[in-house]
PDB file of C-alpha atoms in Angstrom:
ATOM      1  CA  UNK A   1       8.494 -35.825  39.666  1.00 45.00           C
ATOM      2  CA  UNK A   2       7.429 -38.901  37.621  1.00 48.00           C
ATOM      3  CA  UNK A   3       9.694 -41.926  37.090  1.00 46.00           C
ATOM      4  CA  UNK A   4      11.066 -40.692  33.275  1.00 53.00           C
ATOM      5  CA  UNK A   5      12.062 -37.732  34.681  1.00 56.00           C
ATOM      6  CA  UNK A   6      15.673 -36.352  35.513  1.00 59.00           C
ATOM      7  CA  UNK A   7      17.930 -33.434  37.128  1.00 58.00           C
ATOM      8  CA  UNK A   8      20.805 -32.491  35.179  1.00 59.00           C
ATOM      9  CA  UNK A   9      22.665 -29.436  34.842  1.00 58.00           C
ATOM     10  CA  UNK A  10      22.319 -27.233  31.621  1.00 57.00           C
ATOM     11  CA  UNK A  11      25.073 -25.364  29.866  1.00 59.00           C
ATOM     12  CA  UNK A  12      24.089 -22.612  31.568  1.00 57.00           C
ATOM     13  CA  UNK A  13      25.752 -24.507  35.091  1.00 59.00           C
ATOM     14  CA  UNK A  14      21.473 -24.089  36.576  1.00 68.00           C
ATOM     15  CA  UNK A  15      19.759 -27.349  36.837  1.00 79.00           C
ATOM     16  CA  UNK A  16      16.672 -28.661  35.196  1.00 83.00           C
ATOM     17  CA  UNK A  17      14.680 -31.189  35.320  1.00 90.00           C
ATOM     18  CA  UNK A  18      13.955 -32.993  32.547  1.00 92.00           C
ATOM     19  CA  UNK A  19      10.434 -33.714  31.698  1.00 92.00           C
ATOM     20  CA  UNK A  20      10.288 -35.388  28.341  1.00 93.00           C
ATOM     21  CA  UNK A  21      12.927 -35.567  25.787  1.00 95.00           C
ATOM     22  CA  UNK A  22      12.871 -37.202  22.236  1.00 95.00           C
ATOM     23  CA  UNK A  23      15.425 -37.149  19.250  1.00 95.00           C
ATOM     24  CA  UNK A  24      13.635 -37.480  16.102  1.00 94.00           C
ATOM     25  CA  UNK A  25      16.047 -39.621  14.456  1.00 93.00           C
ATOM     26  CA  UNK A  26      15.875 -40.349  10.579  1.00 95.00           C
ATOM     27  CA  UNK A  27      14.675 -43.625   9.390  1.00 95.00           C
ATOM     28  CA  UNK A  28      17.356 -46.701   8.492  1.00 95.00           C
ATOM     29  CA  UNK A  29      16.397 -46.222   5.062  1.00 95.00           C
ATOM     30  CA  UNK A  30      17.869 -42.669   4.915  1.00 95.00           C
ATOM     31  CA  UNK A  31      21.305 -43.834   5.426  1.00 96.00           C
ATOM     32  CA  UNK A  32      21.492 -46.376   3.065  1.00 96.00           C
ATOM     33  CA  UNK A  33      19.747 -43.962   0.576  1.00 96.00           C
ATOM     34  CA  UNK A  34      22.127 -41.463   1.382  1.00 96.00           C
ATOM     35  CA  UNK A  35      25.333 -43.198   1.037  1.00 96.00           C
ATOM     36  CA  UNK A  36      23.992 -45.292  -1.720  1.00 97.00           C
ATOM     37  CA  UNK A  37      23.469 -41.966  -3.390  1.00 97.00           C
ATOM     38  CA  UNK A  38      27.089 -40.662  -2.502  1.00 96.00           C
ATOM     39  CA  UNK A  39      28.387 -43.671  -3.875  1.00 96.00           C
ATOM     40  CA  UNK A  40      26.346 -43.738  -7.503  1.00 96.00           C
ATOM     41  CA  UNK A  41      27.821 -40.009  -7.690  1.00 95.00           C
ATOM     42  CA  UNK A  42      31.468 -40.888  -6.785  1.00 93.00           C
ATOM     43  CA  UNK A  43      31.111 -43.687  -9.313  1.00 92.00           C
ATOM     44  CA  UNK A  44      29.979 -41.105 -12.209  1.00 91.00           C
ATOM     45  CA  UNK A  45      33.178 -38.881 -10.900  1.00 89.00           C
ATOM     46  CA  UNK A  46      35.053 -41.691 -11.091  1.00 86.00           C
ATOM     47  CA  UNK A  47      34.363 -42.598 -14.922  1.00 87.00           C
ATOM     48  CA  UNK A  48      33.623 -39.540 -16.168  1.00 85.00           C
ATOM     49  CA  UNK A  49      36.882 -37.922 -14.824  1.00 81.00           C
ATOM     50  CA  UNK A  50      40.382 -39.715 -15.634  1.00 77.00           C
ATOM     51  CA  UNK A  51      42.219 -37.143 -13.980  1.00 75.00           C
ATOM     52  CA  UNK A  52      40.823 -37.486 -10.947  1.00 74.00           C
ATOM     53  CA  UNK A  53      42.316 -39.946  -8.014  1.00 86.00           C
ATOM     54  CA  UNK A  54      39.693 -42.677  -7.983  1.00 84.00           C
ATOM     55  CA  UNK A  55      39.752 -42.541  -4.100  1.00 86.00           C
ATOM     56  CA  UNK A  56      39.223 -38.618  -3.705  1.00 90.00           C
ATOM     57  CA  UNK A  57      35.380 -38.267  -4.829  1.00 90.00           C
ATOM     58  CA  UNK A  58      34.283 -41.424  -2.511  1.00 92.00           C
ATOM     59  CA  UNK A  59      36.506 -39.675  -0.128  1.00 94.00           C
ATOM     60  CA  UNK A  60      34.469 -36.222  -0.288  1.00 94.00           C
ATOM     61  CA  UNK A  61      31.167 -37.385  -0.894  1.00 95.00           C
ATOM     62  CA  UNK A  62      30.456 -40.275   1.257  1.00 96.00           C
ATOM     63  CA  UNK A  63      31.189 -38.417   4.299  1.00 97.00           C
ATOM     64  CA  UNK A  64      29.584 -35.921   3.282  1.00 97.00           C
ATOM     65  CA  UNK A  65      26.283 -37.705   2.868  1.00 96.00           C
ATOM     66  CA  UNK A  66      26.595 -39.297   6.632  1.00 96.00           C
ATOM     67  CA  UNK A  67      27.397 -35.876   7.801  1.00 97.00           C
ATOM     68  CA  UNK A  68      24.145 -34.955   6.287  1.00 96.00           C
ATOM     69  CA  UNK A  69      21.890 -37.873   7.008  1.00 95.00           C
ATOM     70  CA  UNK A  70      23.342 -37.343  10.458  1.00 95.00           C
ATOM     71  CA  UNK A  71      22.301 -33.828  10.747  1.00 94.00           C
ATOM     72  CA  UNK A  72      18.682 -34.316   9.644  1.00 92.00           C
ATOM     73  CA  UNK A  73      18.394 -36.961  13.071  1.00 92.00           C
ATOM     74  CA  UNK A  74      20.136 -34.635  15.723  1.00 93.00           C
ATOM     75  CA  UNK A  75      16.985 -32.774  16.219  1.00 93.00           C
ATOM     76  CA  UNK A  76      15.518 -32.748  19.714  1.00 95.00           C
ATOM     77  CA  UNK A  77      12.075 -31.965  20.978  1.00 95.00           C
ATOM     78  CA  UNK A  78      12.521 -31.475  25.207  1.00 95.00           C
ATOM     79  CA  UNK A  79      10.207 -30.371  27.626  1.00 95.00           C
ATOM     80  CA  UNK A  80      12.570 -28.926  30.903  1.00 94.00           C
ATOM     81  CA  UNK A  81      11.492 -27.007  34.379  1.00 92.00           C
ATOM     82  CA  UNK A  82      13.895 -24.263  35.069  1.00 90.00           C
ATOM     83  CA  UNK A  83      13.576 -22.396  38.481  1.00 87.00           C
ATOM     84  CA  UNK A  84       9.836 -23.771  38.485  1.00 87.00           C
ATOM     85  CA  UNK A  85       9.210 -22.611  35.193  1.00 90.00           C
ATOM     86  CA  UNK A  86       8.428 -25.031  32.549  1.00 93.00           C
ATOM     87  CA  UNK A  87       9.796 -24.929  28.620  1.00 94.00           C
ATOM     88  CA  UNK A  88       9.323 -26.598  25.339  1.00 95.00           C
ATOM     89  CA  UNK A  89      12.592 -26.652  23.392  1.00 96.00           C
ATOM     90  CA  UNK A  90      12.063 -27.802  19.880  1.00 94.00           C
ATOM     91  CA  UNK A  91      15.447 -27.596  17.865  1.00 91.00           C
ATOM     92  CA  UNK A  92      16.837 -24.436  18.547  1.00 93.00           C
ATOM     93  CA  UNK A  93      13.899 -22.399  19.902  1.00 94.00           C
ATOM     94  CA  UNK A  94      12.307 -22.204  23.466  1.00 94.00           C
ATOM     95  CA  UNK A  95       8.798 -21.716  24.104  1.00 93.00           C
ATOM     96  CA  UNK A  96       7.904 -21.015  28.187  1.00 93.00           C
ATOM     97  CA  UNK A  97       4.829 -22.480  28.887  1.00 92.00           C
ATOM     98  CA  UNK A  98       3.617 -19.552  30.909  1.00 90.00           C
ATOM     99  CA  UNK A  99       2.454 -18.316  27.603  1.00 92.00           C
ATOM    100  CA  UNK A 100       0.892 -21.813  26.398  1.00 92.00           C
ATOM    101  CA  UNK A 101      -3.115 -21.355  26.080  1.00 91.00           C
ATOM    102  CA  UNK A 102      -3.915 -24.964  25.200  1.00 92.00           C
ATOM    103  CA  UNK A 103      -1.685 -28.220  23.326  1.00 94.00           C
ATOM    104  CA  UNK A 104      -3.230 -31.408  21.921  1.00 94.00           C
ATOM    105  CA  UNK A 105      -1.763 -34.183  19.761  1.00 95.00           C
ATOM    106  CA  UNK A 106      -2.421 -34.000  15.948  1.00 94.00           C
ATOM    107  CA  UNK A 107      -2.423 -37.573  15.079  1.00 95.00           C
ATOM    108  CA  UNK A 108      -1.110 -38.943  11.609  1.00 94.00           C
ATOM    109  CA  UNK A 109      -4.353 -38.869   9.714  1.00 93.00           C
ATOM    110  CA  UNK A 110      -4.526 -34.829  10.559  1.00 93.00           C
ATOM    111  CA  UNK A 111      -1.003 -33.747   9.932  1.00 93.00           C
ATOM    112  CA  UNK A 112      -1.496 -33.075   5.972  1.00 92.00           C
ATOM    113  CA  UNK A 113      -4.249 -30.833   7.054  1.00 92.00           C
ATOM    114  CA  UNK A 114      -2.770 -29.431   9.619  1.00 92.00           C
ATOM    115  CA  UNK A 115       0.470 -28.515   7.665  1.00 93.00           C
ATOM    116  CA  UNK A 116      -1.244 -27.869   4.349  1.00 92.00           C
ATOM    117  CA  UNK A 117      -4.657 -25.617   4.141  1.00 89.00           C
ATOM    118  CA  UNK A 118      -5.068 -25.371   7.729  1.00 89.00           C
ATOM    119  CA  UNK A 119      -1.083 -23.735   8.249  1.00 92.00           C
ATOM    120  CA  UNK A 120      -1.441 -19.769   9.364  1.00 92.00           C
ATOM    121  CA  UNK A 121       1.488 -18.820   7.658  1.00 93.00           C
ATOM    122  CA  UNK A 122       2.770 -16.833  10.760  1.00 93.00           C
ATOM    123  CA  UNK A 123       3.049 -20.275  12.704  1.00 94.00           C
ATOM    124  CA  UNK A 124       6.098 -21.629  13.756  1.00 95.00           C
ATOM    125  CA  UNK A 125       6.945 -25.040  12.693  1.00 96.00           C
ATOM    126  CA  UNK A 126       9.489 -27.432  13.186  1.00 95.00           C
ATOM    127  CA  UNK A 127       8.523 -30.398  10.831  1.00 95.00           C
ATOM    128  CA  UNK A 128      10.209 -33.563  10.445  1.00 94.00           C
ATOM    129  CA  UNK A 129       8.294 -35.226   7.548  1.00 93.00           C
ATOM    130  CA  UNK A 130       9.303 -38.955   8.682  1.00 94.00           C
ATOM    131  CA  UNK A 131       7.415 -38.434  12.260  1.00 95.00           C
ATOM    132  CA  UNK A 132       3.944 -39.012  11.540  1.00 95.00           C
ATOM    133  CA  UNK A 133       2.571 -36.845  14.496  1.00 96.00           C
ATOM    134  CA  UNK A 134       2.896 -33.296  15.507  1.00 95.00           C
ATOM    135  CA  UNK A 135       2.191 -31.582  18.828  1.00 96.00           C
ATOM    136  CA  UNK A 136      -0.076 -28.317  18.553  1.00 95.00           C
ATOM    137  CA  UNK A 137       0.740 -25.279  21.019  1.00 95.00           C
ATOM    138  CA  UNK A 138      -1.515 -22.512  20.606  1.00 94.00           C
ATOM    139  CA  UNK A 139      -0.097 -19.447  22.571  1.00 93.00           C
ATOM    140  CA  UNK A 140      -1.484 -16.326  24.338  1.00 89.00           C
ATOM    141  CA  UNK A 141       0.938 -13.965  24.420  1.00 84.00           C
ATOM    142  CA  UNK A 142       0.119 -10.611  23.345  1.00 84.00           C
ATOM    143  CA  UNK A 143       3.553  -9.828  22.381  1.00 86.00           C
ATOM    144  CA  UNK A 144       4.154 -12.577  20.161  1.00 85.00           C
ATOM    145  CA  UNK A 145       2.859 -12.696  16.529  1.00 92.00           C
ATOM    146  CA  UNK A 146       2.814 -16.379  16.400  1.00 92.00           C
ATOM    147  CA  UNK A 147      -0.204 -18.128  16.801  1.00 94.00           C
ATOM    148  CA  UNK A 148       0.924 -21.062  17.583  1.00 95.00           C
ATOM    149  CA  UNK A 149       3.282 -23.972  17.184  1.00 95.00           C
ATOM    150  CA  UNK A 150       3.315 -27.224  15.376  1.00 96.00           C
ATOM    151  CA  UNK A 151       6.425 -29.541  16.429  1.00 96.00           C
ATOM    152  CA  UNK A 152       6.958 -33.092  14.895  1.00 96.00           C
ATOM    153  CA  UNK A 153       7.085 -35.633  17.825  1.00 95.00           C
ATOM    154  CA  UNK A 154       6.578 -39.484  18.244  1.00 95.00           C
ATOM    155  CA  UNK A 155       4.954 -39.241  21.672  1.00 95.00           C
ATOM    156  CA  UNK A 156       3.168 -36.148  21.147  1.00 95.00           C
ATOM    157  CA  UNK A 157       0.705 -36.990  24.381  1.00 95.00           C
ATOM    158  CA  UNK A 158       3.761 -37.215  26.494  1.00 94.00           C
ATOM    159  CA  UNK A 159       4.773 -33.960  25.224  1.00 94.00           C
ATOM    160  CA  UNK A 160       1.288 -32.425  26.060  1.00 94.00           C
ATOM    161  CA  UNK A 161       0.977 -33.809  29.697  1.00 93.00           C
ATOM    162  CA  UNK A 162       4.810 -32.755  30.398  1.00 92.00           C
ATOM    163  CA  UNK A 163       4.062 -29.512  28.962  1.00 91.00           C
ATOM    164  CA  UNK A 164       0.798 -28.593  30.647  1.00 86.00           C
ATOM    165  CA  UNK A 165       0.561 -30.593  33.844  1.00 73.00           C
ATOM    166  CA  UNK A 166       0.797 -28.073  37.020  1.00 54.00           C
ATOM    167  CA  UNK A 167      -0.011 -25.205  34.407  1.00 55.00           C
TER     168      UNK A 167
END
């Protein structure tokens, strides 16, 4: 095991190690955008509406944009080993890395191309457009009509050596 990596139990009760894990969190900027936003809109609610409690729309829509902002950083990108098998978790979905042909780091300068002309529209993609680098898993699974992945990640290269060392 290297030094960043842990054991910890899983919901399932099993344990797992934990190779790499990130949370691509939103920017600073995005909260103060989003409650500034919340607040220029409870303001118009506010003026435009002399019926309405001046306290309810603040009281609706502020929370409502941190429980957004808040949502858009909970994402996690995790590379576990589970009964010696290795995994990519990327949000929601789980890719085993018995079926991993090859992954590289698409730098910054590549990513436009790489989600734009390049995309095979049967790819899966988990794209966070405030992370400026993506990790690239092309599969070989036979049974599986996606060619590949493309996952938004800040250490992409640790990703790639947690994902394919041993393999």
């Amino acid at each position: 095991m290297g030094e960043n990596d842990t054991q910890r139990p899983n919901r399932a009760g099993t344990a797992e190690t934990v190779l790499h894990d990130e949370r691509l969190g939103v920017p600073l900027w995005y909260w103060f955008a989003g409650v500034g936003v919340a607040v220029i809109l409870s303001v118009e609610v506010h003026l435009g509406s002399p019926g309405v409690p001046a306290w309810l729309p603040y009281l609706v829509l502020v929370p409502f944009a941190v429980w957004i902002v808040a949502r858009l950083g909970r994402t996690r990108v995790r590379v576990v080993e589970r009964d010696g098998e290795r995994y990519l978790l990327a949000g929601k979905a789980t890719l085993p890395a018995s079926v991993v042909s090859r992954a590289a780091a698409v730098p910054a300068s590549a990513k436009s191309a790489a989600l734009g002309r390049q995309l095979d529209p049967a790819a899966f993609v988990l794209n966070r457009s405030w992370v400026k680098t993506l990790v690239l898993v092309v599969l070989d699974d036979a049974d599986d009509p996606t060619p590949y992945w493309l996952v938004s990640s800040r250490r992409p290269d640790d990703v790639v050596a947690a994902l394919v060392r041993g393999n």
